[in-house]
Tab-separated table of C-alpha atoms in Angstrom:
chain	number	residue	atom	x	y	z
A	1	MET	CA	0.000	0.000	0.000
A	2	ARG	CA	2.685	2.432	1.017
A	3	ASP	CA	4.637	1.759	-2.196
A	4	GLY	CA	1.543	2.570	-4.243
A	5	ILE	CA	0.857	5.709	-2.231
A	6	ASN	CA	4.472	6.876	-2.490
A	7	LEU	CA	4.468	6.338	-6.255
A	8	ALA	CA	1.159	8.160	-6.656
A	9	ARG	CA	2.537	11.083	-4.622
A	10	ARG	CA	5.342	11.351	-7.178
A	11	GLY	CA	2.795	11.534	-9.974
A	12	VAL	CA	3.370	7.971	-11.175
A	13	PRO	CA	0.151	6.107	-11.948
A	14	ALA	CA	-0.118	3.416	-9.302
A	15	VAL	CA	-2.408	0.652	-8.220
A	16	ALA	CA	-1.858	-1.272	-5.013
A	17	LEU	CA	-2.212	-5.052	-5.034
A	18	VAL	CA	-3.645	-6.403	-1.803
A	19	THR	CA	-4.633	-9.940	-0.952
A	20	GLU	CA	-8.073	-10.266	0.569
A	21	GLU	CA	-6.746	-11.132	4.023
A	22	PHE	CA	-4.950	-7.793	4.092
A	23	LEU	CA	-7.879	-5.710	2.907
A	24	PRO	CA	-8.708	-4.246	6.355
A	25	GLN	CA	-5.058	-3.298	6.844
A	26	SER	CA	-4.987	-1.656	3.405
A	27	VAL	CA	-8.015	0.464	4.290
A	28	PHE	CA	-6.342	1.520	7.541
A	29	VAL	CA	-2.970	2.300	5.951
A	30	ALA	CA	-4.502	4.236	3.052
A	31	ARG	CA	-6.519	6.365	5.443
A	32	ALA	CA	-3.584	6.919	7.813
A	33	ALA	CA	-1.314	7.871	4.915
A	34	GLY	CA	-3.857	10.424	3.698
A	35	MET	CA	-4.817	8.697	0.441
A	36	PRO	CA	-7.927	6.663	1.286
A	37	ASP	CA	-8.960	6.316	-2.361
A	38	ILE	CA	-5.694	4.929	-3.738
A	39	PRO	CA	-6.745	2.438	-6.415
A	40	ARG	CA	-6.284	-1.135	-5.321
A	41	ILE	CA	-6.949	-4.578	-6.630
A	42	ILE	CA	-7.877	-7.353	-4.289
A	43	LEU	CA	-6.104	-10.612	-5.006
A	44	PRO	CA	-6.939	-13.995	-3.527
A	45	HIS	CA	-4.949	-15.013	-0.450
A	46	PRO	CA	-2.344	-16.373	-0.448
A	47	VAL	CA	-0.447	-15.604	-3.627
A	48	ALA	CA	3.125	-16.006	-2.366
A	49	GLY	CA	4.236	-19.593	-2.162
A	50	THR	CA	1.394	-21.014	-4.241
A	51	GLY	CA	3.706	-22.087	-7.071
A	52	ARG	CA	4.629	-20.652	-10.439
A	53	GLU	CA	1.574	-21.981	-12.256
A	54	ALA	CA	-0.964	-20.667	-9.763
A	55	MET	CA	0.775	-17.297	-9.612
A	56	ARG	CA	0.801	-17.031	-13.399
A	57	LYS	CA	-2.941	-17.630	-13.442
A	58	VAL	CA	-3.515	-14.936	-10.835
A	59	ALA	CA	-1.339	-12.512	-12.797
A	60	GLU	CA	-3.107	-13.241	-16.084
A	61	SER	CA	-6.552	-12.849	-14.662
A	62	TYR	CA	-5.788	-9.549	-12.899
A	63	VAL	CA	-3.677	-7.771	-15.526
A	64	PRO	CA	-6.693	-6.287	-17.342
A	65	ALA	CA	-7.980	-4.830	-14.081
A	66	MET	CA	-4.526	-3.409	-13.293
A	67	LEU	CA	-4.265	-1.747	-16.712
A	68	SER	CA	-7.734	-0.378	-16.339
A	69	ALA	CA	-6.957	1.009	-12.905
A	70	LEU	CA	-3.822	2.620	-14.298
A	71	GLY	CA	-5.948	4.440	-16.860
A	72	ARG	CA	-5.331	2.382	-19.946
A	73	PRO	CA	-8.098	0.639	-21.871
A	74	SER	CA	-7.904	-3.050	-21.046
B	1	MET	CA	-23.399	-9.175	31.353
B	2	THR	CA	-22.616	-9.401	27.644
B	3	ALA	CA	-22.234	-6.653	25.133
B	4	THR	CA	-25.516	-7.551	23.456
B	5	GLU	CA	-27.662	-7.432	26.593
B	6	THR	CA	-27.028	-3.840	27.512
B	7	PRO	CA	-27.589	-0.810	25.314
B	8	ARG	CA	-24.327	1.053	24.855
B	9	PRO	CA	-23.772	4.768	24.738
B	10	ALA	CA	-22.880	6.041	21.290
B	11	ALA	CA	-19.191	5.702	20.499
B	12	GLY	CA	-18.018	9.211	21.046
B	13	SER	CA	-20.300	12.183	21.231
B	14	ASP	CA	-20.512	15.703	19.940
B	15	ASP	CA	-18.167	17.020	22.588
B	16	GLY	CA	-15.614	14.237	22.136
B	17	TRP	CA	-16.207	12.544	25.506
B	18	LEU	CA	-17.164	8.953	26.049
B	19	ARG	CA	-19.876	8.552	28.661
B	20	ALA	CA	-21.048	5.564	30.616
B	21	ALA	CA	-23.418	5.039	33.525
B	22	ASN	CA	-20.799	3.400	35.726
B	23	GLU	CA	-17.328	1.905	35.853
B	24	HIS	CA	-18.430	-1.492	34.577
B	25	GLU	CA	-20.265	-0.017	31.590
B	26	ALA	CA	-17.268	2.159	30.828
B	27	VAL	CA	-14.926	-0.839	30.712
B	28	GLU	CA	-17.350	-2.679	28.425
B	29	LEU	CA	-17.559	0.363	26.162
B	30	LEU	CA	-13.770	0.564	25.903
B	31	HIS	CA	-13.644	-3.153	25.020
B	32	GLU	CA	-16.326	-2.635	22.396
B	33	LEU	CA	-14.472	0.294	20.830
B	34	GLY	CA	-11.295	-1.781	20.500
B	35	CYS	CA	-9.407	0.437	22.933
B	36	THR	CA	-8.178	-2.367	25.210
B	37	ASP	CA	-5.774	-5.292	24.927
B	38	GLY	CA	-8.629	-7.654	25.776
B	39	LEU	CA	-8.112	-7.464	29.534
B	40	PRO	CA	-10.088	-5.131	31.789
B	41	VAL	CA	-8.636	-1.644	32.060
B	42	ILE	CA	-8.783	1.143	34.604
B	43	VAL	CA	-11.244	3.667	33.192
B	44	PRO	CA	-9.325	6.804	32.171
B	45	THR	CA	-11.580	9.371	33.812
B	46	PRO	CA	-10.587	13.038	33.479
B	47	GLU	CA	-9.490	13.108	37.133
B	48	ARG	CA	-7.255	10.044	36.825
B	49	VAL	CA	-5.713	11.268	33.581
B	50	ALA	CA	-5.130	14.738	35.019
B	51	ARG	CA	-3.356	13.192	37.998
B	52	MET	CA	-1.119	11.167	35.683
B	53	VAL	CA	-0.342	14.254	33.594
B	54	LEU	CA	0.436	16.199	36.761
B	55	ALA	CA	2.909	13.532	37.882
B	56	SER	CA	4.747	13.820	34.560
B	57	GLY	CA	5.415	17.489	35.228
B	58	LEU	CA	4.677	18.196	31.576
B	59	ASP	CA	1.815	19.981	29.809
B	60	GLY	CA	-0.931	17.613	28.788
B	61	ASP	CA	-1.075	18.912	25.240
B	62	LEU	CA	2.676	18.711	24.696
B	63	MET	CA	3.203	16.439	21.708
B	64	LEU	CA	6.136	14.141	22.376
B	65	ALA	CA	6.017	11.843	19.395
B	66	GLU	CA	4.068	10.574	16.420
B	67	LEU	CA	3.172	6.884	16.492
B	68	GLY	CA	2.645	4.823	13.369
B	69	PRO	CA	1.023	3.379	11.462
B	70	ALA	CA	-1.875	5.731	12.349
B	71	LEU	CA	0.597	8.610	12.786
B	72	GLY	CA	-1.288	9.482	15.953
B	73	ALA	CA	-0.096	12.403	18.058
B	74	ALA	CA	1.364	11.077	21.294
B	75	THR	CA	0.621	14.002	23.580
B	76	VAL	CA	1.416	13.749	27.275
B	77	GLU	CA	-2.321	13.488	27.938
B	78	LYS	CA	-2.827	10.600	25.523
B	79	ILE	CA	0.154	8.772	26.999
B	80	ALA	CA	-1.370	9.413	30.420
B	81	VAL	CA	-4.628	7.831	29.221
B	82	ALA	CA	-2.693	4.697	28.267
B	83	ALA	CA	-0.856	4.705	31.608
B	84	VAL	CA	-4.104	5.005	33.570
B	85	MET	CA	-5.777	2.251	31.551
B	86	ALA	CA	-2.768	-0.032	32.072
B	87	GLY	CA	-2.886	0.375	35.850
B	88	CYS	CA	0.250	2.480	36.266
B	89	LEU	CA	1.006	4.533	39.350
B	90	PRO	CA	1.589	8.232	38.629
B	91	ASP	CA	5.230	7.612	39.565
B	92	HIS	CA	5.541	5.248	36.585
B	93	MET	CA	4.607	7.987	34.134
B	94	PRO	CA	8.168	9.206	33.353
B	95	LEU	CA	9.148	5.656	32.365
B	96	VAL	CA	6.068	5.276	30.177
B	97	VAL	CA	6.827	8.621	28.517
B	98	ALA	CA	10.427	7.519	27.844
B	99	ALA	CA	9.264	4.183	26.420
B	100	VAL	CA	6.829	5.911	24.049
B	101	GLN	CA	9.538	8.344	22.948
B	102	ALA	CA	11.890	5.425	22.379
B	103	VAL	CA	9.549	3.451	20.115
B	104	ALA	CA	8.821	6.645	18.162
B	105	ASP	CA	12.492	6.992	17.211
B	106	PRO	CA	12.659	6.303	13.455
B	107	ALA	CA	15.412	3.719	14.021
B	108	PHE	CA	12.917	1.567	15.900
B	109	ASP	CA	10.756	1.098	12.753
B	110	LEU	CA	7.505	1.258	14.720
B	111	THR	CA	5.186	1.778	11.750
B	112	GLU	CA	6.488	-1.248	9.912
B	113	MET	CA	6.805	-3.263	13.095
B	114	GLN	CA	3.169	-2.679	14.063
B	115	ALA	CA	2.061	-3.836	10.606
B	116	THR	CA	4.251	-6.884	10.065
B	117	THR	CA	3.061	-10.477	10.057
B	118	HIS	CA	5.998	-11.289	12.396
B	119	CYS	CA	5.271	-11.574	16.128
B	120	THR	CA	7.687	-8.823	17.259
B	121	ALA	CA	6.899	-6.784	20.376
B	122	PRO	CA	8.837	-4.042	22.154
B	123	LEU	CA	10.834	-5.405	25.065
B	124	VAL	CA	11.272	-2.594	27.602
B	125	ILE	CA	14.519	-2.757	29.592
B	126	VAL	CA	14.865	-0.352	32.528
B	127	ASN	CA	18.250	0.565	33.995
B	128	GLY	CA	19.416	3.024	36.596
B	129	PRO	CA	18.538	4.221	40.070
B	130	LEU	CA	14.785	4.655	39.548
B	131	ALA	CA	14.209	1.044	38.526
B	132	PRO	CA	14.282	-0.435	42.057
B	133	VAL	CA	12.619	2.658	43.536
B	134	LEU	CA	9.645	2.209	41.223
B	135	GLY	CA	9.582	-1.536	41.749
B	136	VAL	CA	10.608	-2.565	38.258
B	137	HIS	CA	11.566	-6.127	39.019
B	138	ALA	CA	14.818	-7.683	37.777
B	139	GLY	CA	15.039	-10.936	39.724
B	140	PHE	CA	13.236	-14.293	39.765
B	141	GLY	CA	10.335	-14.286	37.309
B	142	ALA	CA	10.974	-10.753	36.043
B	143	LEU	CA	9.235	-11.443	32.730
B	144	GLY	CA	6.323	-13.226	34.375
B	145	PRO	CA	3.282	-12.197	36.387
B	146	GLY	CA	3.268	-10.672	39.838
B	147	PHE	CA	5.156	-7.409	39.443
B	148	ARG	CA	2.971	-4.377	39.113
B	149	ALA	CA	5.501	-1.969	37.584
B	150	ASN	CA	6.684	-4.487	34.960
B	151	ALA	CA	3.100	-5.419	34.119
B	152	SER	CA	1.664	-1.926	33.930
B	153	ILE	CA	4.547	-0.022	32.296
B	154	GLY	CA	4.863	-2.564	29.476
B	155	ARG	CA	1.096	-2.655	29.112
B	156	ALA	CA	0.882	1.151	28.960
B	157	LEU	CA	3.272	1.144	26.012
B	158	ARG	CA	1.133	-1.489	24.270
B	159	LEU	CA	-2.076	0.499	24.873
B	160	ALA	CA	-0.375	3.621	23.494
B	161	MET	CA	0.672	1.618	20.428
B	162	ILE	CA	-2.933	0.450	19.979
B	163	ASN	CA	-4.813	3.654	20.737
B	164	ILE	CA	-2.360	6.297	19.510
B	165	GLY	CA	-0.430	4.246	16.953
B	166	GLY	CA	-3.476	2.383	15.667
B	167	GLY	CA	-1.873	-1.064	15.995
B	168	ARG	CA	-5.085	-3.067	16.336
B	169	ALA	CA	-4.843	-6.762	15.664
B	170	GLY	CA	-6.454	-7.775	12.383
B	171	SER	CA	-6.716	-4.298	10.884
B	172	ALA	CA	-3.322	-2.626	11.197
B	173	ASP	CA	-1.402	-5.214	13.248
B	174	MET	CA	-1.194	-8.254	10.963
B	175	SER	CA	0.961	-10.394	13.245
B	176	LEU	CA	0.041	-13.953	12.284
B	177	LEU	CA	-0.007	-15.196	15.873
B	178	GLY	CA	1.510	-12.483	18.029
B	179	HIS	CA	3.123	-13.517	21.305
B	180	PRO	CA	2.286	-13.066	24.978
B	181	GLY	CA	4.857	-10.270	25.304
B	182	LYS	CA	2.496	-8.126	23.263
B	183	PHE	CA	0.451	-7.662	26.453
B	184	THR	CA	3.447	-6.474	28.442
B	185	TYR	CA	7.173	-7.097	28.046
B	186	CYS	CA	9.144	-5.140	30.613
B	187	LEU	CA	11.881	-5.794	33.130
B	188	ALA	CA	14.818	-4.100	34.797
B	189	GLU	CA	18.409	-5.232	34.575
B	190	ALA	CA	19.656	-6.890	37.769
B	191	GLU	CA	22.509	-4.416	38.059
B	192	ASP	CA	23.466	-5.540	41.573
B	193	ALA	CA	23.725	-9.168	40.451
B	194	SER	CA	25.712	-8.337	37.333
B	195	PRO	CA	29.505	-8.647	37.221
B	196	TRP	CA	29.635	-5.926	34.570
B	197	GLU	CA	28.777	-2.274	34.164
B	198	PRO	CA	25.035	-1.688	33.776
B	199	PHE	CA	23.578	-2.241	30.318
B	200	HIS	CA	22.765	1.470	29.875
B	201	VAL	CA	26.337	2.440	30.769
B	202	ALA	CA	27.577	0.084	28.047
B	203	ARG	CA	25.233	1.980	25.702
B	204	GLY	CA	26.847	5.310	26.585
B	205	PHE	CA	24.753	6.650	29.476
B	206	GLU	CA	25.834	7.627	32.994
B	207	ALA	CA	25.200	5.119	35.779
B	208	SER	CA	23.265	7.842	37.599
B	209	GLN	CA	20.727	8.138	34.774
B	210	THR	CA	17.589	6.069	34.575
B	211	VAL	CA	17.281	4.793	31.027
B	212	VAL	CA	14.584	2.944	29.138
B	213	THR	CA	15.753	0.781	26.236
B	214	VAL	CA	13.269	-0.719	23.800
B	215	ILE	CA	13.905	-3.388	21.217
B	216	GLY	CA	11.458	-5.228	19.004
B	217	ALA	CA	11.820	-8.827	20.087
B	218	GLU	CA	10.381	-12.268	19.685
B	219	ALA	CA	9.082	-14.159	22.663
B	220	PRO	CA	11.911	-15.258	24.952
B	221	HIS	CA	13.452	-18.652	24.283
B	222	SER	CA	14.915	-20.507	27.235
B	223	VAL	CA	18.543	-21.654	26.999
B	224	ILE	CA	19.745	-24.392	29.344
B	225	ALA	CA	23.412	-24.543	30.344
B	226	ILE	CA	25.075	-25.762	33.506
B	227	ALA	CA	27.258	-23.060	34.989
B	228	ASP	CA	29.854	-25.478	36.339
B	229	ARG	CA	33.326	-24.049	36.815
B	230	ASP	CA	34.909	-27.526	36.957
B	231	VAL	CA	33.297	-28.742	33.754
B	232	ASP	CA	33.116	-25.505	31.821
B	233	PRO	CA	35.621	-23.066	33.315
B	234	GLY	CA	35.738	-20.894	30.205
B	235	GLY	CA	31.986	-20.648	29.886
B	236	ASP	CA	32.198	-22.192	26.416
B	237	ARG	CA	29.137	-24.350	26.848
B	238	ILE	CA	27.084	-21.388	27.967
B	239	LEU	CA	28.249	-19.369	24.980
B	240	ASN	CA	27.599	-22.254	22.594
B	241	ALA	CA	24.108	-22.815	23.954
B	242	LEU	CA	23.239	-19.131	23.662
B	243	ALA	CA	24.739	-18.846	20.182
B	244	ALA	CA	22.909	-21.950	18.942
B	245	CYS	CA	19.610	-20.444	20.053
B	246	VAL	CA	20.232	-16.999	18.621
B	247	ALA	CA	21.559	-18.475	15.353
B	248	SER	CA	18.749	-20.982	14.896
B	249	VAL	CA	18.004	-21.287	11.178
B	250	SER	CA	14.367	-20.644	12.052
B	251	THR	CA	15.046	-17.039	13.046
B	252	ASN	CA	14.883	-13.943	10.881
B	253	ASN	CA	18.321	-12.971	12.161
B	254	ALA	CA	19.820	-16.130	10.661
B	255	VAL	CA	17.850	-16.204	7.423
B	256	LEU	CA	17.621	-12.496	6.581
B	257	GLY	CA	20.785	-11.507	8.451
B	258	GLY	CA	21.333	-8.354	10.457
B	259	GLY	CA	19.097	-6.724	13.018
B	260	MET	CA	19.620	-7.159	16.719
B	261	ALA	CA	18.867	-9.696	19.422
B	262	VAL	CA	18.663	-9.779	23.188
B	263	VAL	CA	20.510	-12.211	25.424
B	264	ILE	CA	19.451	-12.163	29.059
B	265	LEU	CA	21.992	-13.963	31.211
B	266	ASN	CA	20.908	-15.208	34.581
B	267	PRO	CA	23.358	-14.082	37.308
B	268	ASP	CA	25.014	-17.535	37.579
B	269	HIS	CA	25.752	-17.700	33.872
B	270	ALA	CA	27.021	-14.119	33.956
B	271	ALA	CA	29.270	-14.893	36.961
B	272	THR	CA	30.777	-17.934	35.243
B	273	LEU	CA	31.551	-15.918	32.128
B	274	ALA	CA	32.988	-13.045	34.168
B	275	GLN	CA	35.176	-15.393	36.215
B	276	ALA	CA	36.513	-16.793	32.961
B	277	GLY	CA	37.753	-13.266	32.382
B	278	LEU	CA	35.123	-12.175	29.902
B	279	SER	CA	33.789	-8.647	29.857
B	280	ARG	CA	30.331	-7.892	28.448
B	281	ALA	CA	32.012	-6.862	25.181
B	282	ASP	CA	33.938	-10.152	25.124
B	283	VAL	CA	30.675	-12.056	25.507
B	284	GLN	CA	29.144	-10.052	22.668
B	285	THR	CA	32.180	-10.741	20.478
B	286	ALA	CA	32.103	-14.465	21.262
B	287	LEU	CA	28.376	-14.700	20.552
B	288	HIS	CA	28.754	-12.763	17.324
B	289	ALA	CA	31.477	-15.130	16.147
B	290	ARG	CA	29.493	-18.245	17.047
B	291	ALA	CA	26.095	-17.054	15.857
B	292	ALA	CA	26.687	-18.126	12.280
B	293	ASN	CA	25.509	-20.728	9.808
B	294	ARG	CA	27.068	-22.321	6.757
B	295	ARG	CA	25.545	-20.620	3.705
B	296	SER	CA	24.608	-23.972	2.180
B	297	VAL	CA	22.438	-24.648	5.243
B	298	LEU	CA	20.636	-21.317	4.850
B	299	THR	CA	20.113	-21.661	1.107
B	300	GLY	CA	18.925	-25.232	1.619
B	301	GLN	CA	16.470	-24.120	4.283
B	302	ALA	CA	15.269	-20.792	2.847
B	303	PRO	CA	16.350	-20.526	-0.790
B	304	ALA	CA	14.116	-17.541	-1.537
B	305	MET	CA	15.478	-15.453	1.330
B	306	ALA	CA	19.052	-16.556	2.023
B	307	ARG	CA	21.747	-14.206	0.860
B	308	ARG	CA	23.759	-15.440	-2.141
B	309	GLY	CA	27.435	-16.371	-2.088
B	310	ASP	CA	29.883	-19.216	-1.632
B	311	PRO	CA	28.000	-22.194	-0.137
B	312	ASP	CA	30.917	-22.884	2.223
B	313	ASP	CA	30.939	-19.368	3.713
B	314	LEU	CA	30.078	-18.973	7.332
B	315	VAL	CA	27.267	-16.386	7.385
B	316	HIS	CA	27.054	-14.357	10.578
B	317	CYS	CA	23.618	-13.556	11.896
B	318	PHE	CA	24.625	-10.076	13.038
B	319	ALA	CA	26.645	-7.321	11.433
B	320	SER	CA	28.428	-6.430	14.674
B	321	PRO	CA	28.911	-7.746	18.238
B	322	ASP	CA	27.125	-4.572	19.395
B	323	ASP	CA	23.954	-5.864	17.749
B	324	ILE	CA	23.637	-8.489	20.473
B	325	CYS	CA	22.265	-6.790	23.577
B	326	VAL	CA	23.597	-8.628	26.617
B	327	LEU	CA	22.048	-7.976	30.012
B	328	VAL	CA	21.729	-9.739	33.342
B	329	ALA	CA	18.391	-10.527	34.977
B	330	GLY	CA	16.372	-13.240	36.627
B	331	GLY	CA	17.181	-15.662	39.382
B	332	GLY	CA	20.445	-17.621	39.347
B	333	GLY	CA	20.331	-21.126	37.882
B	334	LEU	CA	20.374	-23.191	34.719
B	335	TYR	CA	18.439	-20.959	32.396
B	336	SER	CA	19.192	-17.828	30.450
B	337	MET	CA	17.049	-16.382	27.681
B	338	VAL	CA	17.417	-15.308	24.110
B	339	MET	CA	15.120	-13.086	22.052
B	340	PRO	CA	15.834	-12.921	18.326
B	341	SER	CA	14.209	-10.060	16.423
B	342	TRP	CA	12.183	-9.329	13.326
B	343	CYS	CA	15.050	-7.317	11.799
B	344	ALA	CA	13.231	-6.516	8.566
B	345	GLY	CA	12.349	-2.823	8.978
B	346	PRO	CA	14.104	-0.088	7.005
B	347	HIS	CA	16.490	0.499	9.942
B	348	ARG	CA	16.697	-3.217	10.662
B	349	ASN	CA	14.784	-2.892	13.882
B	350	ARG	CA	17.319	-1.073	16.105
B	351	ALA	CA	17.245	-0.933	19.891
B	352	VAL	CA	16.649	2.613	21.127
B	353	SER	CA	17.537	4.000	24.562
B	354	VAL	CA	16.015	7.139	26.090
B	355	ALA	CA	17.061	8.727	29.386
B	356	VAL	CA	14.148	9.259	31.743
B	357	ASP	CA	13.619	12.947	32.391
B	358	THR	CA	13.399	13.083	36.160
B	359	ASP	CA	13.845	16.852	36.343
B	360	GLN	CA	10.292	17.411	35.151
B	361	ALA	CA	8.571	14.651	37.055
B	362	CYS	CA	7.262	15.427	40.479
B	363	VAL	CA	6.226	13.218	43.319
B	364	ILE	CA	3.018	14.623	44.702
B	365	PRO	CA	2.126	13.602	48.236
B	366	GLY	CA	-0.998	11.485	48.289
B	367	LEU	CA	-0.935	10.762	44.578
B	368	SER	CA	1.226	7.655	44.566
B	369	GLY	CA	-0.936	4.655	45.161
B	370	GLY	CA	-3.448	5.612	42.553
């Protein structure tokens, strides 16, 4: 979350990736850091450690949403 | 009485005060609002908070620090609220203030530490003349129950981290399991039972100062070693046992490398090491040298995190002997304790020491005792 917020503050289009277990923390951090509406995409939990194949599938299925959130047509 | 049986006052009100019909209702309200650690608290009424502020000798609205991740303003009054809730005596307030200032030091990495999935909690170490005066216990069972100052000062810091810093479990604090030291984790060094200069003196303070040192630490891990001068005159077995625990390949210090750790020697272990001619710095140097793993072991165990290099290299857990905080506490016997650390913050989770400002604090007749 903080990486996304710091990038956005520098004018770089940013979207934060958050797994669903960390959604409440992301809401808290975004509010505390003064950017409650930072775009974010909620990924399933866990992603890390699930293996290359599973991670590739997650990446493929969320890339359109990421591009869209970054302001490009998907 | 359960929370669902009794209507609760609205959380907050137009004038910013919480109101409740009685003490019991007030405690339930604070539980409901997520302002407690799960145990009952002393209700921070305006009178009790004002008394705590008065004992600090500071203005209530003086902002001493900013606590992350909420970036809440730690004013003297808000710290006093935490101290009241935790059950502190007004005399404890200067130590609580110092502990809050210490965790707010950027080197402590509080914001990241409160958010991590690791179990880390601030261990509060008190040194100097005020520790025994205020009853901060250093002897048998110092990290266990039964000692009011240890219990309430450590708890006050935790409540400040929750209510000012926003470190609520499950929303900001994502510790996967936490550890019991997240309720309270506070002791004094047993300076009288130590063969060496006090811990705070080794960190550059005067013996006459009272100093609070905080370090983000795991739960303590017991280390058994027989302090037998016939069998182990050089203290090698004690050092090996401590080093094996602090260098366990299950710790962040071993796998990620760096950060700090705490080694609490019981007075018998400390005496054996001192009689072998070792100073505190010698012990730190010996532990640093022995707290190491073969790189092939680390890469075999944690390939994604282990640092790269020659598989036959000996990889030290710590960058410097100074990164191993060695102090003396507890009763004398077989067991010492080791606390590895999280060590993953931007400053690698440094220990921070703050001198207690006793010039400001005042003892007010009739106030001590709550």
